[in-house]
Amino acid sequence: MAVLVVGGAGYIGSHAALTLQRRGYEVIIYDNLCTGHKELAAGFELIVGDIADSAKLTKALNRCDAVMHFAAHAYVGESVQNPRKYFQNNVTAAIALLNSVMDSRVRKFIFSSTAAVYGNPARSPITEDSPRQPVNPYGATKLAFENALEAYSRAYGLRFVTFRYFNAAGADEGGTIGENHHPETHLIPIILQAIQGKRAALEIFGADYPTADGTCIRDYIHVNDLADAHVLGLEYLGKAESAAMNLGTGQGYSVHEVVSAVEHVTGHKVPTHIGQRRAGDPAELVADPTLAEKLLQWKAKRSLEQIITSAWNWTQKTGT
Ligand code: UFG
């Protein structure tokens, strides 16, 4: 089976591509390299193109049986400052991609969604039937695409799996690919930069949340656990109905706990200071991953320690 991995030169897409390749799938990466990195697509056929370029996409789709769509802008803060950029790419251009798929013979589609579609959920852990009420434009764009998939599936027989990721982190254990965002806003890479002296300290965004230690709780999931779920999602689409599933571990860690885990793994003290809350950060986001366990027989296998170890190895090897 041949899979078009759209956004496959990005962080999560490149890990999915590598996992697919290791499992014997034929993989074509399609990426406009606006935030992706050519190096992350090394060893793959790479088509450099935009998701709105239907002529280029159609040629690629003619050679594929399924699509995985990772190509999105994904900074919550930027989406508040510049929603136009987010709706243009994550909705308008993404619908053009979906229409190109519908004009081809491909009917299997896997979509990268996010816990951000739930906004500030009333209950934790979060199940898939929790109300989807995003509190920022990024989450709103992902929800818009989820809605399009549901409508297309009902009307046109498209089969999809929507994966709502919690906090993706870590790097491939082989050490050749990992996380490399510009600018970096995510907690674990920022902590690793702080212990390397690449930034003065980690600013902890608020220590007055209603959590045990006052800092925010998140569900950190290894990027290769996400990648494994994508392979299972593809197999699932061959035999079952469309579905949306949370991908998380079901276990939350506070910012203080992540800092301690990094200190334990690396042996370095993390310089920190407590700052203001970051606008829009919910106190706690933890997945209930039961549905993915049931439908895919998938479970996150890698621990927070393994997440940090793999990210640390990648950082040291590449200097990112
Ligand atoms: N944090 C800090 N200091 C930093 C960076 C982060 O204290 O310098 C804290 C945040 O306040 C948060 C936790 O670390 O409590 C994790 O923050 P990240 O920025 O790493 O991740 P988010 O939970 O904000 O965002 C993630 C994904 C988004 C997605 C969102 C869903 O990266 O794409 O979850 O809410 F939209």
mmCIF file of C-alpha atoms and ligand atoms in Angstrom:
data_model
loop_
_atom_site.group_PDB
_atom_site.id
_atom_site.type_symbol
_atom_site.label_atom_id
_atom_site.label_comp_id
_atom_site.label_asym_id
_atom_site.label_seq_id
_atom_site.Cartn_x
_atom_site.Cartn_y
_atom_site.Cartn_z
ATOM 1 C CA MET A 1 0.000 0.000 0.000
ATOM 2 C CA ALA A 2 1.276 3.485 -0.852
ATOM 3 C CA VAL A 3 0.650 6.362 1.549
ATOM 4 C CA LEU A 4 0.901 10.060 0.766
ATOM 5 C CA VAL A 5 2.223 11.688 3.920
ATOM 6 C CA VAL A 6 1.238 15.326 3.575
ATOM 7 C CA GLY A 7 3.396 17.429 5.877
ATOM 8 C CA GLY A 8 5.806 14.517 6.175
ATOM 9 C CA ALA A 9 8.834 16.807 6.548
ATOM 10 C CA GLY A 10 7.424 18.156 9.801
ATOM 11 C CA TYR A 11 7.819 16.879 13.326
ATOM 12 C CA ILE A 12 4.991 14.355 13.707
ATOM 13 C CA GLY A 13 4.635 13.627 9.976
ATOM 14 C CA SER A 14 8.290 12.616 9.631
ATOM 15 C CA HIS A 15 7.953 10.136 12.501
ATOM 16 C CA ALA A 16 4.823 8.654 10.953
ATOM 17 C CA ALA A 17 6.602 8.368 7.582
ATOM 18 C CA LEU A 18 9.559 6.550 9.128
ATOM 19 C CA THR A 19 7.317 4.167 11.068
ATOM 20 C CA LEU A 20 5.295 3.406 7.930
ATOM 21 C CA GLN A 21 8.488 2.734 5.983
ATOM 22 C CA ARG A 22 9.780 0.407 8.703
ATOM 23 C CA ARG A 23 6.500 -1.547 8.512
ATOM 24 C CA GLY A 24 6.900 -2.022 4.764
ATOM 25 C CA TYR A 25 4.558 0.656 3.406
ATOM 26 C CA GLU A 26 5.491 2.654 0.344
ATOM 27 C CA VAL A 27 5.676 6.301 1.402
ATOM 28 C CA ILE A 28 5.640 9.519 -0.596
ATOM 29 C CA ILE A 29 6.168 12.727 1.349
ATOM 30 C CA TYR A 30 4.390 15.856 0.152
ATOM 31 C CA ASP A 31 5.453 19.065 1.897
ATOM 32 C CA ASN A 32 5.882 22.730 0.968
ATOM 33 C CA LEU A 33 8.820 23.010 3.419
ATOM 34 C CA CYS A 34 7.443 26.232 4.881
ATOM 35 C CA THR A 35 8.011 24.855 8.369
ATOM 36 C CA GLY A 36 9.171 21.346 7.455
ATOM 37 C CA HIS A 37 12.825 20.349 7.029
ATOM 38 C CA LYS A 38 14.229 18.550 4.004
ATOM 39 C CA GLU A 39 16.545 16.571 6.319
ATOM 40 C CA LEU A 40 13.543 15.027 8.084
ATOM 41 C CA ALA A 41 12.425 13.599 4.731
ATOM 42 C CA ALA A 42 15.828 12.042 3.948
ATOM 43 C CA GLY A 43 15.451 8.539 2.527
ATOM 44 C CA PHE A 44 11.987 9.274 1.084
ATOM 45 C CA GLU A 45 10.606 10.469 -2.190
ATOM 46 C CA LEU A 46 9.826 14.124 -1.415
ATOM 47 C CA ILE A 47 7.421 16.146 -3.537
ATOM 48 C CA VAL A 48 7.760 19.830 -2.672
ATOM 49 C CA GLY A 49 4.326 21.330 -3.133
ATOM 50 C CA ASP A 50 1.499 23.133 -1.448
ATOM 51 C CA ILE A 51 -1.704 21.457 -0.299
ATOM 52 C CA ALA A 52 -3.682 23.950 -2.389
ATOM 53 C CA ASP A 53 -1.830 22.915 -5.583
ATOM 54 C CA SER A 54 -4.381 20.445 -6.905
ATOM 55 C CA ALA A 55 -2.511 19.699 -10.151
ATOM 56 C CA LYS A 56 0.620 18.629 -8.279
ATOM 57 C CA LEU A 57 -1.370 16.759 -5.654
ATOM 58 C CA THR A 58 -3.441 14.880 -8.215
ATOM 59 C CA LYS A 59 -0.315 13.420 -9.806
ATOM 60 C CA ALA A 60 0.863 12.200 -6.422
ATOM 61 C CA LEU A 61 -2.574 10.918 -5.374
ATOM 62 C CA ASN A 62 -2.784 8.812 -8.517
ATOM 63 C CA ARG A 63 0.058 6.727 -7.098
ATOM 64 C CA CYS A 64 -1.383 6.350 -3.583
ATOM 65 C CA ASP A 65 -4.009 4.390 -1.665
ATOM 66 C CA ALA A 66 -4.289 6.544 1.447
ATOM 67 C CA VAL A 67 -3.493 10.023 2.728
ATOM 68 C CA MET A 68 -2.208 11.187 6.096
ATOM 69 C CA HIS A 69 -2.584 14.924 6.591
ATOM 70 C CA PHE A 70 -0.095 16.563 8.970
ATOM 71 C CA ALA A 71 0.391 19.862 7.105
ATOM 72 C CA ALA A 72 -0.911 22.551 9.429
ATOM 73 C CA HIS A 73 0.205 25.622 11.310
ATOM 74 C CA ALA A 74 0.199 24.697 14.968
ATOM 75 C CA TYR A 75 1.115 27.611 17.236
ATOM 76 C CA VAL A 76 -1.779 28.526 19.504
ATOM 77 C CA GLY A 77 -0.362 31.992 20.293
ATOM 78 C CA GLU A 78 0.310 32.839 16.652
ATOM 79 C CA SER A 79 -3.211 31.740 15.738
ATOM 80 C CA VAL A 80 -4.575 34.380 18.121
ATOM 81 C CA GLN A 81 -2.359 37.096 16.594
ATOM 82 C CA ASN A 82 -2.859 36.031 12.984
ATOM 83 C CA PRO A 83 -6.022 33.953 12.562
ATOM 84 C CA ARG A 84 -6.100 34.687 8.839
ATOM 85 C CA LYS A 85 -2.928 32.620 8.335
ATOM 86 C CA TYR A 86 -4.493 29.734 10.281
ATOM 87 C CA PHE A 87 -7.886 29.724 8.574
ATOM 88 C CA GLN A 88 -6.188 30.107 5.167
ATOM 89 C CA ASN A 89 -3.891 27.120 5.603
ATOM 90 C CA ASN A 90 -5.633 24.841 8.092
ATOM 91 C CA VAL A 91 -9.111 25.289 6.595
ATOM 92 C CA THR A 92 -9.151 26.789 3.080
ATOM 93 C CA ALA A 93 -6.046 25.044 1.734
ATOM 94 C CA ALA A 94 -6.807 21.879 3.701
ATOM 95 C CA ILE A 95 -10.286 21.671 2.125
ATOM 96 C CA ALA A 96 -8.616 22.045 -1.279
ATOM 97 C CA LEU A 97 -6.491 19.020 -0.324
ATOM 98 C CA LEU A 98 -9.598 17.117 0.721
ATOM 99 C CA ASN A 99 -11.300 17.984 -2.568
ATOM 100 C CA SER A 100 -8.257 16.772 -4.508
ATOM 101 C CA VAL A 101 -8.513 13.516 -2.586
ATOM 102 C CA MET A 102 -12.220 13.229 -3.444
ATOM 103 C CA ASP A 103 -11.367 13.804 -7.110
ATOM 104 C CA SER A 104 -8.935 10.885 -6.956
ATOM 105 C CA ARG A 105 -9.652 7.255 -6.189
ATOM 106 C CA VAL A 106 -8.220 7.540 -2.643
ATOM 107 C CA ARG A 107 -10.873 7.078 0.052
ATOM 108 C CA LYS A 108 -8.763 6.571 3.172
ATOM 109 C CA PHE A 109 -7.780 9.677 5.097
ATOM 110 C CA ILE A 110 -6.029 10.144 8.436
ATOM 111 C CA PHE A 111 -6.167 13.589 10.001
ATOM 112 C CA SER A 112 -3.996 15.162 12.714
ATOM 113 C CA SER A 113 -6.316 16.950 15.064
ATOM 114 C CA THR A 114 -5.651 18.166 18.558
ATOM 115 C CA ALA A 115 -6.823 18.261 22.149
ATOM 116 C CA ALA A 116 -7.268 21.982 21.481
ATOM 117 C CA VAL A 117 -10.675 21.175 19.930
ATOM 118 C CA TYR A 118 -11.956 20.537 23.464
ATOM 119 C CA GLY A 119 -11.045 24.017 24.741
ATOM 120 C CA ASN A 120 -11.408 24.110 28.528
ATOM 121 C CA PRO A 121 -13.057 20.772 29.205
ATOM 122 C CA ALA A 122 -15.315 20.402 32.215
ATOM 123 C CA ARG A 123 -14.027 16.911 32.992
ATOM 124 C CA SER A 124 -10.640 15.232 32.936
ATOM 125 C CA PRO A 125 -9.621 12.725 31.619
ATOM 126 C CA ILE A 126 -11.235 13.828 28.370
ATOM 127 C CA THR A 127 -13.368 11.432 26.338
ATOM 128 C CA GLU A 128 -14.178 11.912 22.663
ATOM 129 C CA ASP A 129 -17.782 12.820 23.396
ATOM 130 C CA SER A 130 -16.725 15.863 25.460
ATOM 131 C CA PRO A 131 -18.085 19.055 23.880
ATOM 132 C CA ARG A 132 -15.801 20.456 21.223
ATOM 133 C CA GLN A 133 -15.543 24.115 22.128
ATOM 134 C CA PRO A 134 -12.130 25.419 21.111
ATOM 135 C CA VAL A 135 -10.929 28.545 22.869
ATOM 136 C CA ASN A 136 -8.414 29.688 20.252
ATOM 137 C CA PRO A 137 -8.341 30.017 16.440
ATOM 138 C CA TYR A 138 -5.926 27.073 16.073
ATOM 139 C CA GLY A 139 -8.412 24.724 17.737
ATOM 140 C CA ALA A 140 -11.253 26.286 15.730
ATOM 141 C CA THR A 141 -9.470 25.526 12.434
ATOM 142 C CA LYS A 142 -8.912 21.900 13.439
ATOM 143 C CA LEU A 143 -12.556 21.549 14.437
ATOM 144 C CA ALA A 144 -13.662 23.035 11.098
ATOM 145 C CA PHE A 145 -11.705 20.350 9.266
ATOM 146 C CA GLU A 146 -13.070 17.621 11.555
ATOM 147 C CA ASN A 147 -16.564 18.799 10.605
ATOM 148 C CA ALA A 148 -15.725 18.704 6.898
ATOM 149 C CA LEU A 149 -14.438 15.149 7.220
ATOM 150 C CA GLU A 150 -17.629 14.033 8.948
ATOM 151 C CA ALA A 151 -19.818 15.608 6.243
ATOM 152 C CA TYR A 152 -17.698 14.231 3.379
ATOM 153 C CA SER A 153 -17.730 10.812 4.945
ATOM 154 C CA ARG A 154 -21.545 10.788 5.198
ATOM 155 C CA ALA A 155 -22.101 12.229 1.725
ATOM 156 C CA TYR A 156 -19.294 10.722 -0.336
ATOM 157 C CA GLY A 157 -18.218 7.571 1.429
ATOM 158 C CA LEU A 158 -14.809 8.883 2.482
ATOM 159 C CA ARG A 159 -13.313 6.884 5.339
ATOM 160 C CA PHE A 160 -11.371 8.834 7.906
ATOM 161 C CA VAL A 161 -9.656 8.552 11.224
ATOM 162 C CA THR A 162 -9.252 11.790 13.145
ATOM 163 C CA PHE A 163 -6.572 11.617 15.818
ATOM 164 C CA ARG A 164 -6.725 14.214 18.574
ATOM 165 C CA TYR A 165 -3.191 14.473 19.860
ATOM 166 C CA PHE A 166 -2.387 15.534 23.368
ATOM 167 C CA ASN A 167 1.193 16.805 23.953
ATOM 168 C CA ALA A 168 3.460 15.232 21.353
ATOM 169 C CA ALA A 169 7.068 15.042 22.540
ATOM 170 C CA GLY A 170 10.288 13.040 22.184
ATOM 171 C CA ALA A 171 12.208 11.844 19.144
ATOM 172 C CA ASP A 172 12.749 8.679 17.146
ATOM 173 C CA GLU A 173 14.996 6.294 19.076
ATOM 174 C CA GLY A 174 17.201 5.864 15.977
ATOM 175 C CA GLY A 175 18.417 9.428 16.507
ATOM 176 C CA THR A 176 18.011 10.621 12.911
ATOM 177 C CA ILE A 177 14.832 12.687 13.295
ATOM 178 C CA GLY A 178 13.302 14.737 16.090
ATOM 179 C CA GLU A 179 11.635 17.986 17.057
ATOM 180 C CA ASN A 180 12.917 21.187 15.474
ATOM 181 C CA HIS A 181 10.515 24.121 15.627
ATOM 182 C CA HIS A 182 11.381 27.749 14.879
ATOM 183 C CA PRO A 183 10.530 29.358 17.180
ATOM 184 C CA GLU A 184 10.359 26.631 19.810
ATOM 185 C CA THR A 185 7.435 27.039 22.196
ATOM 186 C CA HIS A 186 7.047 23.520 23.610
ATOM 187 C CA LEU A 187 7.932 22.680 27.167
ATOM 188 C CA ILE A 188 10.404 19.782 26.871
ATOM 189 C CA PRO A 189 12.623 21.229 24.102
ATOM 190 C CA ILE A 190 12.641 24.568 25.937
ATOM 191 C CA ILE A 191 13.816 22.868 29.144
ATOM 192 C CA LEU A 192 16.562 21.091 27.182
ATOM 193 C CA GLN A 193 17.653 24.419 25.699
ATOM 194 C CA ALA A 194 17.773 25.896 29.210
ATOM 195 C CA ILE A 195 20.086 23.184 30.556
ATOM 196 C CA GLN A 196 22.372 23.662 27.561
ATOM 197 C CA GLY A 197 22.591 27.384 28.226
ATOM 198 C CA LYS A 198 20.784 28.221 24.975
ATOM 199 C CA ARG A 199 18.295 30.224 26.982
ATOM 200 C CA ALA A 200 18.714 31.698 30.422
ATOM 201 C CA ALA A 201 15.967 29.721 32.157
ATOM 202 C CA LEU A 202 12.617 28.043 31.787
ATOM 203 C CA GLU A 203 9.846 30.461 32.569
ATOM 204 C CA ILE A 204 7.079 28.470 34.219
ATOM 205 C CA PHE A 205 3.844 29.947 32.982
ATOM 206 C CA GLY A 206 1.958 30.211 36.253
ATOM 207 C CA ALA A 207 2.215 28.318 39.543
ATOM 208 C CA ASP A 208 -1.197 29.301 40.882
ATOM 209 C CA TYR A 209 -3.362 26.828 38.982
ATOM 210 C CA PRO A 210 -5.807 24.622 40.879
ATOM 211 C CA THR A 211 -3.499 21.590 40.597
ATOM 212 C CA ALA A 212 -1.511 19.757 43.291
ATOM 213 C CA ASP A 213 1.673 21.806 42.788
ATOM 214 C CA GLY A 214 0.072 24.839 41.124
ATOM 215 C CA THR A 215 1.490 24.234 37.638
ATOM 216 C CA CYS A 216 -0.397 23.031 34.542
ATOM 217 C CA ILE A 217 -0.900 19.346 33.920
ATOM 218 C CA ARG A 218 -0.527 17.870 30.427
ATOM 219 C CA ASP A 219 -0.541 14.397 28.881
ATOM 220 C CA TYR A 220 2.858 14.018 27.155
ATOM 221 C CA ILE A 221 2.877 11.336 24.498
ATOM 222 C CA HIS A 222 5.895 10.020 22.619
ATOM 223 C CA VAL A 223 5.826 10.966 18.947
ATOM 224 C CA ASN A 224 6.526 7.330 17.976
ATOM 225 C CA ASP A 225 3.496 6.194 19.971
ATOM 226 C CA LEU A 226 1.518 8.627 17.816
ATOM 227 C CA ALA A 227 3.222 7.196 14.722
ATOM 228 C CA ASP A 228 2.315 3.639 15.754
ATOM 229 C CA ALA A 229 -1.326 4.689 16.097
ATOM 230 C CA HIS A 230 -1.273 6.044 12.548
ATOM 231 C CA VAL A 231 -0.178 2.706 11.134
ATOM 232 C CA LEU A 232 -2.923 0.968 13.113
ATOM 233 C CA GLY A 233 -5.382 3.628 11.945
ATOM 234 C CA LEU A 234 -4.581 2.776 8.358
ATOM 235 C CA GLU A 235 -5.203 -0.917 8.977
ATOM 236 C CA TYR A 236 -8.410 -0.033 10.827
ATOM 237 C CA LEU A 237 -9.700 1.975 7.845
ATOM 238 C CA GLY A 238 -9.440 -1.117 5.684
ATOM 239 C CA LYS A 239 -12.106 -2.852 7.729
ATOM 240 C CA ALA A 240 -14.141 -0.424 9.842
ATOM 241 C CA GLU A 241 -16.076 2.816 10.010
ATOM 242 C CA SER A 242 -14.679 6.312 10.354
ATOM 243 C CA ALA A 243 -13.863 7.464 13.876
ATOM 244 C CA ALA A 244 -12.258 10.205 15.955
ATOM 245 C CA MET A 245 -9.928 9.128 18.737
ATOM 246 C CA ASN A 246 -7.853 10.738 21.437
ATOM 247 C CA LEU A 247 -4.172 9.878 21.435
ATOM 248 C CA GLY A 248 -2.659 10.305 24.855
ATOM 249 C CA THR A 249 -1.267 8.173 27.632
ATOM 250 C CA GLY A 250 -4.039 8.876 30.149
ATOM 251 C CA GLN A 251 -1.399 10.054 32.632
ATOM 252 C CA GLY A 252 -0.837 13.739 33.345
ATOM 253 C CA TYR A 253 2.339 15.463 34.552
ATOM 254 C CA SER A 254 2.681 18.970 35.918
ATOM 255 C CA VAL A 255 5.336 21.387 34.656
ATOM 256 C CA HIS A 256 7.253 20.891 37.932
ATOM 257 C CA GLU A 257 7.101 17.116 37.465
ATOM 258 C CA VAL A 258 8.442 17.397 33.907
ATOM 259 C CA VAL A 259 11.290 19.605 35.169
ATOM 260 C CA SER A 260 12.177 16.998 37.823
ATOM 261 C CA ALA A 261 12.041 14.193 35.265
ATOM 262 C CA VAL A 262 14.437 16.104 32.971
ATOM 263 C CA GLU A 263 16.821 16.679 35.879
ATOM 264 C CA HIS A 264 16.699 12.974 36.688
ATOM 265 C CA VAL A 265 17.314 11.835 33.079
ATOM 266 C CA THR A 266 20.005 14.348 32.137
ATOM 267 C CA GLY A 267 21.709 14.914 35.484
ATOM 268 C CA HIS A 268 21.489 18.678 34.914
ATOM 269 C CA LYS A 269 19.767 21.206 37.129
ATOM 270 C CA VAL A 270 17.080 23.135 35.222
ATOM 271 C CA PRO A 271 17.180 26.886 35.813
ATOM 272 C CA THR A 272 13.563 28.040 36.274
ATOM 273 C CA HIS A 273 11.595 31.039 37.349
ATOM 274 C CA ILE A 274 7.891 31.455 37.866
ATOM 275 C CA GLY A 275 6.194 33.810 35.424
ATOM 276 C CA GLN A 276 2.659 34.847 34.605
ATOM 277 C CA ARG A 277 0.068 32.424 33.296
ATOM 278 C CA ARG A 278 0.062 32.115 29.506
ATOM 279 C CA ALA A 279 -3.290 33.229 28.091
ATOM 280 C CA GLY A 280 -5.495 30.338 27.078
ATOM 281 C CA ASP A 281 -3.684 27.571 28.992
ATOM 282 C CA PRO A 282 -6.194 25.205 30.640
ATOM 283 C CA ALA A 283 -5.103 23.908 34.066
ATOM 284 C CA GLU A 284 -5.276 20.265 33.034
ATOM 285 C CA LEU A 285 -5.529 18.366 29.739
ATOM 286 C CA VAL A 286 -5.353 14.607 30.051
ATOM 287 C CA ALA A 287 -6.707 12.111 27.531
ATOM 288 C CA ASP A 288 -8.947 9.200 28.127
ATOM 289 C CA PRO A 289 -7.374 6.930 25.487
ATOM 290 C CA THR A 290 -9.827 4.043 25.965
ATOM 291 C CA LEU A 291 -11.444 4.377 22.545
ATOM 292 C CA ALA A 292 -8.158 4.058 20.639
ATOM 293 C CA GLU A 293 -7.270 1.074 22.837
ATOM 294 C CA LYS A 294 -10.573 -0.550 21.942
ATOM 295 C CA LEU A 295 -10.721 0.253 18.224
ATOM 296 C CA LEU A 296 -7.029 -0.042 17.339
ATOM 297 C CA GLN A 297 -5.655 -2.228 20.129
ATOM 298 C CA TRP A 298 -3.231 0.637 20.612
ATOM 299 C CA LYS A 299 -1.722 1.860 23.848
ATOM 300 C CA ALA A 300 1.070 4.351 24.406
ATOM 301 C CA LYS A 301 4.138 2.273 25.296
ATOM 302 C CA ARG A 302 6.769 4.888 26.040
ATOM 303 C CA SER A 303 7.160 6.621 29.396
ATOM 304 C CA LEU A 304 7.900 10.273 30.180
ATOM 305 C CA GLU A 305 11.461 9.182 30.923
ATOM 306 C CA GLN A 306 11.770 7.636 27.441
ATOM 307 C CA ILE A 307 10.310 10.773 25.894
ATOM 308 C CA ILE A 308 12.932 12.913 27.604
ATOM 309 C CA THR A 309 15.804 10.500 26.915
ATOM 310 C CA SER A 310 15.041 10.382 23.185
ATOM 311 C CA ALA A 311 14.619 14.164 22.959
ATOM 312 C CA TRP A 312 17.873 14.698 24.879
ATOM 313 C CA ASN A 313 19.790 12.306 22.594
ATOM 314 C CA TRP A 314 18.454 14.063 19.511
ATOM 315 C CA THR A 315 19.253 17.518 20.912
ATOM 316 C CA GLN A 316 22.808 16.565 21.768
ATOM 317 C CA LYS A 317 23.406 14.842 18.454
ATOM 318 C CA THR A 318 22.074 17.620 16.263
ATOM 319 C CA GLY A 319 22.615 20.690 18.378
ATOM 320 C CA THR A 320 18.928 21.653 17.999
HETATM 321 N N1 UFG B 1 5.090 25.855 29.560
HETATM 322 C C1 UFG B 1 5.809 26.633 30.430
HETATM 323 N N2 UFG B 1 6.853 27.353 29.943
HETATM 324 C C2 UFG B 1 7.221 27.317 28.626
HETATM 325 C C3 UFG B 1 6.488 26.507 27.745
HETATM 326 C C4 UFG B 1 5.414 25.788 28.249
HETATM 327 O O1 UFG B 1 5.511 26.714 31.632
HETATM 328 O O2 UFG B 1 8.186 28.018 28.256
HETATM 329 C C5 UFG B 1 3.960 25.071 30.074
HETATM 330 C C6 UFG B 1 2.626 25.498 29.484
HETATM 331 O O3 UFG B 1 2.048 26.533 30.227
HETATM 332 C C7 UFG B 1 1.836 24.204 29.542
HETATM 333 C C8 UFG B 1 2.899 23.102 29.389
HETATM 334 O O4 UFG B 1 4.138 23.725 29.695
HETATM 335 O O5 UFG B 1 1.260 24.068 30.789
HETATM 336 C C9 UFG B 1 2.968 22.551 27.984
HETATM 337 O O6 UFG B 1 3.072 23.626 27.062
HETATM 338 P P1 UFG B 1 3.378 23.388 25.515
HETATM 339 O O7 UFG B 1 3.484 24.756 24.912
HETATM 340 O O8 UFG B 1 4.525 22.465 25.359
HETATM 341 O O9 UFG B 1 2.093 22.636 25.001
HETATM 342 P P2 UFG B 1 0.553 23.066 25.054
HETATM 343 O O10 UFG B 1 -0.098 22.173 26.058
HETATM 344 O O11 UFG B 1 0.375 24.514 25.220
HETATM 345 O O12 UFG B 1 0.116 22.786 23.561
HETATM 346 C C10 UFG B 1 -0.091 21.515 23.065
HETATM 347 C C11 UFG B 1 0.224 21.467 21.588
HETATM 348 C C12 UFG B 1 -0.712 22.368 20.816
HETATM 349 C C13 UFG B 1 -2.115 22.033 21.150
HETATM 350 C C14 UFG B 1 -2.347 22.055 22.632
HETATM 351 C C15 UFG B 1 -3.716 21.580 22.989
HETATM 352 O O13 UFG B 1 1.538 21.879 21.364
HETATM 353 O O14 UFG B 1 -0.517 22.190 19.438
HETATM 354 O O15 UFG B 1 -1.427 21.199 23.282
HETATM 355 O O16 UFG B 1 -4.202 22.386 23.983
HETATM 356 F F1 UFG B 1 -2.961 22.924 20.587
#
